[in-house]
Amino acid sequence: MTQPLEGVTVLDMTHVLAGPFCTMTLGDLGATVIKVERPQTGDDTRAFPPFKDGKSAYFAAINHGKSSIALDLKSEEDRVIFEKLLTRADVLVENFRPGVMDRLGYGWDTLHKAFPHLIYGAVSGFGHTGPDAKRPAYDMVVQARGGVMSITGEKGRDPVRVGASIGDIVAGMFLAQGLLAALLDRTQTGKGRKVDVAMLDSQLAILEHAIALTTVTGQAPEPSGARHPSITPFETFHASDGLFVIAAGNDKLFEKLCITLNLPLWDDPRFATNAARCENARLLKRLIEAITLDDTRSSWIAKLTAAGIPTGPIQSVDQVLKDPQLIARNMIVDVLDKNGRVTYKAAGNPIKMTDAPDPTTRAPAPDLDGNRGEILRWLDEA
Amino acid sequence: MTQPLEGVTVLDMTHVLAGPFCTMTLGDLGATVIKVERPQTGDDTRAFPPFKDGKSAYFAAINHGKSSIALDLKSEEDRVIFEKLLTRADVLVENFRPGVMDRLGYGWDTLHKAFPHLIYGAVSGFGHTGPDAKRPAYDMVVQARGGVMSITGEKGRDPVRVGASIGDIVAGMFLAQGLLAALLDRTQTGKGRKVDVAMLDSQLAILEHAIALTTVTGQAPEPSGARHPSITPFETFHASDGLFVIAAGNDKLFEKLCITLNLPLWDDPRFATNAARCENARLLKRLIEAITLDDTRSSWIAKLTAAGIPTGPIQSVDQVLKDPQLIARNMIVDVLDKNGRVTYKAAGNPIKMTDAPDPTTRAPAPDLDGNRGEILRWLDEA
């Protein structure tokens, strides 16, 4: 049993979310991740609530299993250590504003000359090129500008933000993919590449259907609340004790649904085709909900599942953490503290692989500069 | 100039979105992607609206540059072709319901014995293990069950769906990452692995902050509309002609914002700290909006950007497609037809890499079985 990225060393100069998420997923696949943090404060998220035993749960959840060394890259002594690390690392990842690494004397051109094997990954708000490269960005700025907010929310009301920070996270994921492609390429060429991922670009990349619709129809899609814009019924319904989804994607599933609900509508011209059901979606929702309100969510989900109709609850995060399927898949893991005690829960590794361990615990997130001694010893061994 | 995945061959048995998105991103990085489709109908999305010149824009946007061969895996003759393809492929990807490949006689154990070099990627609703493995799922089912819907929407109203199909897309991205890790691992071991990614698991993996919050406070987070749950002001505001975001993440940025808006509130005890601003968020929003409504969105964005305050418009998809930064980054590409004419727009490759071409056009999506002849000739060359 080995993780696929064992032997890969990642020098992680990132902070907050997009970069640390990227290196966390590489770590979950077996890479050794060394966080290079600024002295005194380190990663900003060390100060983010909520805290447990004085430590940030947010930081712990995204930085478990990494080690940490604090380096002041304006001090000569620390630059020597940093350059030793560059010699040993396969990948350097940073999410500074474009230009910061150049000002430190560690821009891509310089690094590539001195360390030709090194792969350099950068994630930033708008990327390292283009008119807005130097602008600051946050998750919500790119969710808004990139279009996803314009299609999220209720029709006729202001758009809403996606509750998960997909502006950061999707960019971190594309960066991880680019870094792995570069590592694979390096096995042939021996040479590193620079990978430059923008949060804004990444938002565009996940819009697919909306782009096709807009370019063919000339009309930008609008938010459609909790229903699919062009399939009916494919939306949320109230049961007596909570919300759940029914996704009856075609006429056959609709007929099965009608039979299960004892609601003989499949021959009714107002509902016989998907086009007709879309026309009369509000009426259909009321007719279905008049029935679903009479029983519990779990009862309806059991009946619909038995009939082969895609369905599921809308779960709050506390419910998600108790979901038997997610528990069976090792998707809820315990982050330990230095004494091996369980402290926080975090998401497991969604990439399940044969012959790779899939542990349900994670080593703690590092204290700031907490691994300096062992890292320096490791450098001296070389 | 070479793409990092040149020389990698992907046998793509996927349909609809999660799988095809995965193989599209591998194709954009240089992999050769051969779609193996069922005869007569092929990928379901060939029949998805909208159409242009009789072809689905949805299919075109996600399958550009791939080739297609139609194979009936119940026919002996086609099984021979399929097995020749397995000999030549590096990666097989499928997104059937778990069990389908086994029934065809091409489950992982069988394949791994016969083709030990082959990497096998599967993406499904709930994964290949656990009590719900065989249940059907759609994007919205996993968005609902995985928790992201419970934190998306307006407080006090029913949750909404994320407008982009992140249930499918994020799973496809994790699968791509797993496949690349397995390819890299194979350069050491010579052996393939199976990668099993579930759409539900992948939703959990992007919740990070929400999981940390829930496990430490015991309280599941609620949707917070278009504002950040714990930073103020960090939300949308109306200008005279549209919505935009102001993300003033700390006291210093808030002071700059006050100066730019000519709104002397930074010393006001109701707004002097982030905690106080969160308490009085609704009042603050009204005070700011009373000013922002007086001028256009682009004017405010220019002024706030000049002051160093993170800001940006909420753009509809048609506006996104004209965004100068995205155009400068080659993020809006033209999908050509077989005669080289521009037909659709699609998202470009968000993974920008040195020494790799970054074309602004894409070869057309294949006709069903449209590349049979050349694929058979390529197999015979071996």
Tab-separated table of N, CA, C and O in Angstrom, chain A residues 200-241:
chain	number	residue	atom	x	y	z
A	200	LEU	N	-10.426	33.822	-11.332
A	200	LEU	CA	-11.478	34.245	-12.264
A	200	LEU	C	-11.611	33.272	-13.441
A	200	LEU	O	-12.721	32.864	-13.796
A	201	ASP	N	-10.483	32.892	-14.039
A	201	ASP	CA	-10.511	31.916	-15.140
A	201	ASP	C	-11.225	30.633	-14.712
A	201	ASP	O	-11.986	30.030	-15.480
A	202	SER	N	-10.927	30.208	-13.487
A	202	SER	CA	-11.463	28.936	-13.007
A	202	SER	C	-12.979	28.995	-12.855
A	202	SER	O	-13.669	27.991	-13.048
A	203	GLN	N	-13.506	30.170	-12.518
A	203	GLN	CA	-14.962	30.305	-12.439
A	203	GLN	C	-15.587	30.128	-13.817
A	203	GLN	O	-16.607	29.478	-13.979
A	204	LEU	N	-14.954	30.719	-14.826
A	204	LEU	CA	-15.474	30.562	-16.186
A	204	LEU	C	-15.480	29.089	-16.594
A	204	LEU	O	-16.424	28.604	-17.233
A	205	ALA	N	-14.430	28.389	-16.193
A	205	ALA	CA	-14.269	27.000	-16.623
A	205	ALA	C	-15.358	26.079	-16.085
A	205	ALA	O	-15.554	24.995	-16.619
A	206	ILE	N	-16.066	26.488	-15.030
A	206	ILE	CA	-17.110	25.608	-14.491
A	206	ILE	C	-18.514	26.014	-14.943
A	206	ILE	O	-19.504	25.430	-14.507
A	207	LEU	N	-18.617	26.987	-15.838
A	207	LEU	CA	-19.935	27.472	-16.281
A	207	LEU	C	-20.526	26.694	-17.436
A	207	LEU	O	-21.656	26.987	-17.871
A	208	GLU	N	-19.789	25.720	-17.979
A	208	GLU	CA	-20.040	25.124	-19.295
A	208	GLU	C	-21.433	25.299	-19.910
A	208	GLU	O	-21.587	25.929	-20.934
A	209	HIS	N	-22.444	24.718	-19.294
A	209	HIS	CA	-23.772	24.730	-19.889
A	209	HIS	C	-24.239	26.164	-20.146
A	209	HIS	O	-24.820	26.483	-21.181
A	210	ALA	N	-23.949	27.035	-19.200
A	210	ALA	CA	-24.405	28.424	-19.298
A	210	ALA	C	-23.755	29.142	-20.486
A	210	ALA	O	-24.385	29.971	-21.145
A	211	ILE	N	-22.493	28.799	-20.778
A	211	ILE	CA	-21.805	29.440	-21.910
A	211	ILE	C	-22.418	28.965	-23.224
A	211	ILE	O	-22.703	29.769	-24.120
A	212	ALA	N	-22.638	27.655	-23.340
A	212	ALA	CA	-23.246	27.116	-24.558
A	212	ALA	C	-24.616	27.770	-24.793
A	212	ALA	O	-24.920	28.244	-25.891
A	213	LEU	N	-25.428	27.825	-23.752
A	213	LEU	CA	-26.757	28.437	-23.863
A	213	LEU	C	-26.668	29.883	-24.329
A	213	LEU	O	-27.390	30.301	-25.241
A	214	THR	N	-25.781	30.635	-23.702
A	214	THR	CA	-25.689	32.060	-24.008
A	214	THR	C	-25.223	32.286	-25.428
A	214	THR	O	-25.746	33.166	-26.123
A	215	THR	N	-24.252	31.494	-25.900
A	215	THR	CA	-23.727	31.782	-27.235
A	215	THR	C	-24.714	31.342	-28.314
A	215	THR	O	-24.752	31.944	-29.375
A	216	VAL	N	-25.512	30.333	-28.047
A	216	VAL	CA	-26.443	29.884	-29.086
A	216	VAL	C	-27.732	30.702	-29.072
A	216	VAL	O	-28.242	31.108	-30.111
A	217	THR	N	-28.254	30.988	-27.876
A	217	THR	CA	-29.535	31.686	-27.805
A	217	THR	C	-29.361	33.199	-27.739
A	217	THR	O	-30.315	33.939	-27.974
A	218	GLY	N	-28.155	33.681	-27.422
A	218	GLY	CA	-27.955	35.113	-27.244
A	218	GLY	C	-28.487	35.634	-25.916
A	218	GLY	O	-28.392	36.821	-25.622
A	219	GLN	N	-29.049	34.747	-25.121
A	219	GLN	CA	-29.663	35.136	-23.853
A	219	GLN	C	-28.880	34.540	-22.703
A	219	GLN	O	-28.673	33.322	-22.663
A	220	ALA	N	-28.491	35.369	-21.763
A	220	ALA	CA	-27.818	34.833	-20.578
A	220	ALA	C	-28.839	34.151	-19.689
A	220	ALA	O	-29.935	34.648	-19.505
A	221	PRO	N	-28.493	32.989	-19.145
A	221	PRO	CA	-29.428	32.314	-18.233
A	221	PRO	C	-29.620	33.097	-16.939
A	221	PRO	O	-28.755	33.871	-16.528
A	222	GLU	N	-30.780	32.877	-16.315
A	222	GLU	CA	-31.092	33.524	-15.044
A	222	GLU	C	-31.049	32.487	-13.931
A	222	GLU	O	-31.074	31.298	-14.184
A	223	PRO	N	-31.020	32.954	-12.694
A	223	PRO	CA	-31.087	31.976	-11.601
A	223	PRO	C	-32.439	31.291	-11.607
A	223	PRO	O	-33.444	31.880	-12.017
A	224	SER	N	-32.479	30.039	-11.192
A	224	SER	CA	-33.759	29.336	-11.189
A	224	SER	C	-34.026	28.686	-9.837
A	224	SER	O	-34.646	27.638	-9.760
A	225	GLY	N	-33.550	29.327	-8.784
A	225	GLY	CA	-33.868	28.876	-7.427
A	225	GLY	C	-33.354	27.485	-7.166
A	225	GLY	O	-32.178	27.191	-7.376
A	226	ALA	N	-34.264	26.610	-6.742
A	226	ALA	CA	-33.855	25.244	-6.417
A	226	ALA	C	-34.388	24.275	-7.442
A	226	ALA	O	-34.649	23.126	-7.142
A	227	ARG	N	-34.577	24.742	-8.684
A	227	ARG	CA	-35.021	23.802	-9.703
A	227	ARG	C	-34.088	23.831	-10.912
A	227	ARG	O	-33.374	24.802	-11.163
A	228	HIS	N	-34.104	22.725	-11.652
A	228	HIS	CA	-33.336	22.679	-12.891
A	228	HIS	C	-34.001	23.613	-13.893
A	228	HIS	O	-35.225	23.655	-13.983
A	229	PRO	N	-33.214	24.365	-14.655
A	229	PRO	CA	-33.852	25.339	-15.554
A	229	PRO	C	-34.679	24.725	-16.680
A	229	PRO	O	-35.582	25.381	-17.189
A	230	SER	N	-34.405	23.483	-17.062
A	230	SER	CA	-35.121	22.966	-18.245
A	230	SER	C	-35.632	21.534	-18.109
A	230	SER	O	-35.997	20.916	-19.097
A	231	ILE	N	-35.659	20.995	-16.897
A	231	ILE	CA	-36.237	19.669	-16.654
A	231	ILE	C	-37.234	19.786	-15.492
A	231	ILE	O	-36.937	20.456	-14.490
A	232	THR	N	-38.413	19.165	-15.614
A	232	THR	CA	-39.440	19.234	-14.568
A	232	THR	C	-40.083	17.853	-14.410
A	232	THR	O	-40.397	17.233	-15.432
A	233	PRO	N	-40.327	17.346	-13.211
A	233	PRO	CA	-39.900	17.904	-11.922
A	233	PRO	C	-38.466	17.520	-11.572
A	233	PRO	O	-38.110	16.349	-11.636
A	234	PHE	N	-37.704	18.496	-11.205
A	234	PHE	CA	-36.290	18.335	-10.892
A	234	PHE	C	-35.992	19.475	-9.926
A	234	PHE	O	-35.405	20.487	-10.301
A	235	GLU	N	-36.503	19.323	-8.693
A	235	GLU	CA	-36.406	20.447	-7.761
A	235	GLU	C	-36.640	19.975	-6.339
A	235	GLU	O	-36.751	18.785	-6.084
A	236	THR	N	-36.704	20.926	-5.421
A	236	THR	CA	-36.895	20.579	-4.008
A	236	THR	C	-38.379	20.613	-3.660
A	236	THR	O	-39.150	21.398	-4.220
A	237	PHE	N	-38.743	19.761	-2.726
A	237	PHE	CA	-40.115	19.688	-2.217
A	237	PHE	C	-40.065	19.604	-0.702
A	237	PHE	O	-39.131	19.032	-0.135
A	238	HIS	N	-41.101	20.141	-0.061
A	238	HIS	CA	-41.205	20.029	1.392
A	238	HIS	C	-41.873	18.716	1.765
A	238	HIS	O	-42.941	18.395	1.243
A	239	ALA	N	-41.237	17.970	2.651
A	239	ALA	CA	-41.921	16.869	3.332
A	239	ALA	C	-42.394	17.428	4.675
A	239	ALA	O	-42.231	18.625	4.948
A	240	SER	N	-42.958	16.573	5.520
A	240	SER	CA	-43.479	17.101	6.786
A	240	SER	C	-42.366	17.622	7.692
A	240	SER	O	-42.606	18.475	8.536
A	241	ASP	N	-41.142	17.119	7.497
A	241	ASP	CA	-40.060	17.488	8.420
A	241	ASP	C	-38.811	18.004	7.731
A	241	ASP	O	-37.745	18.046	8.350
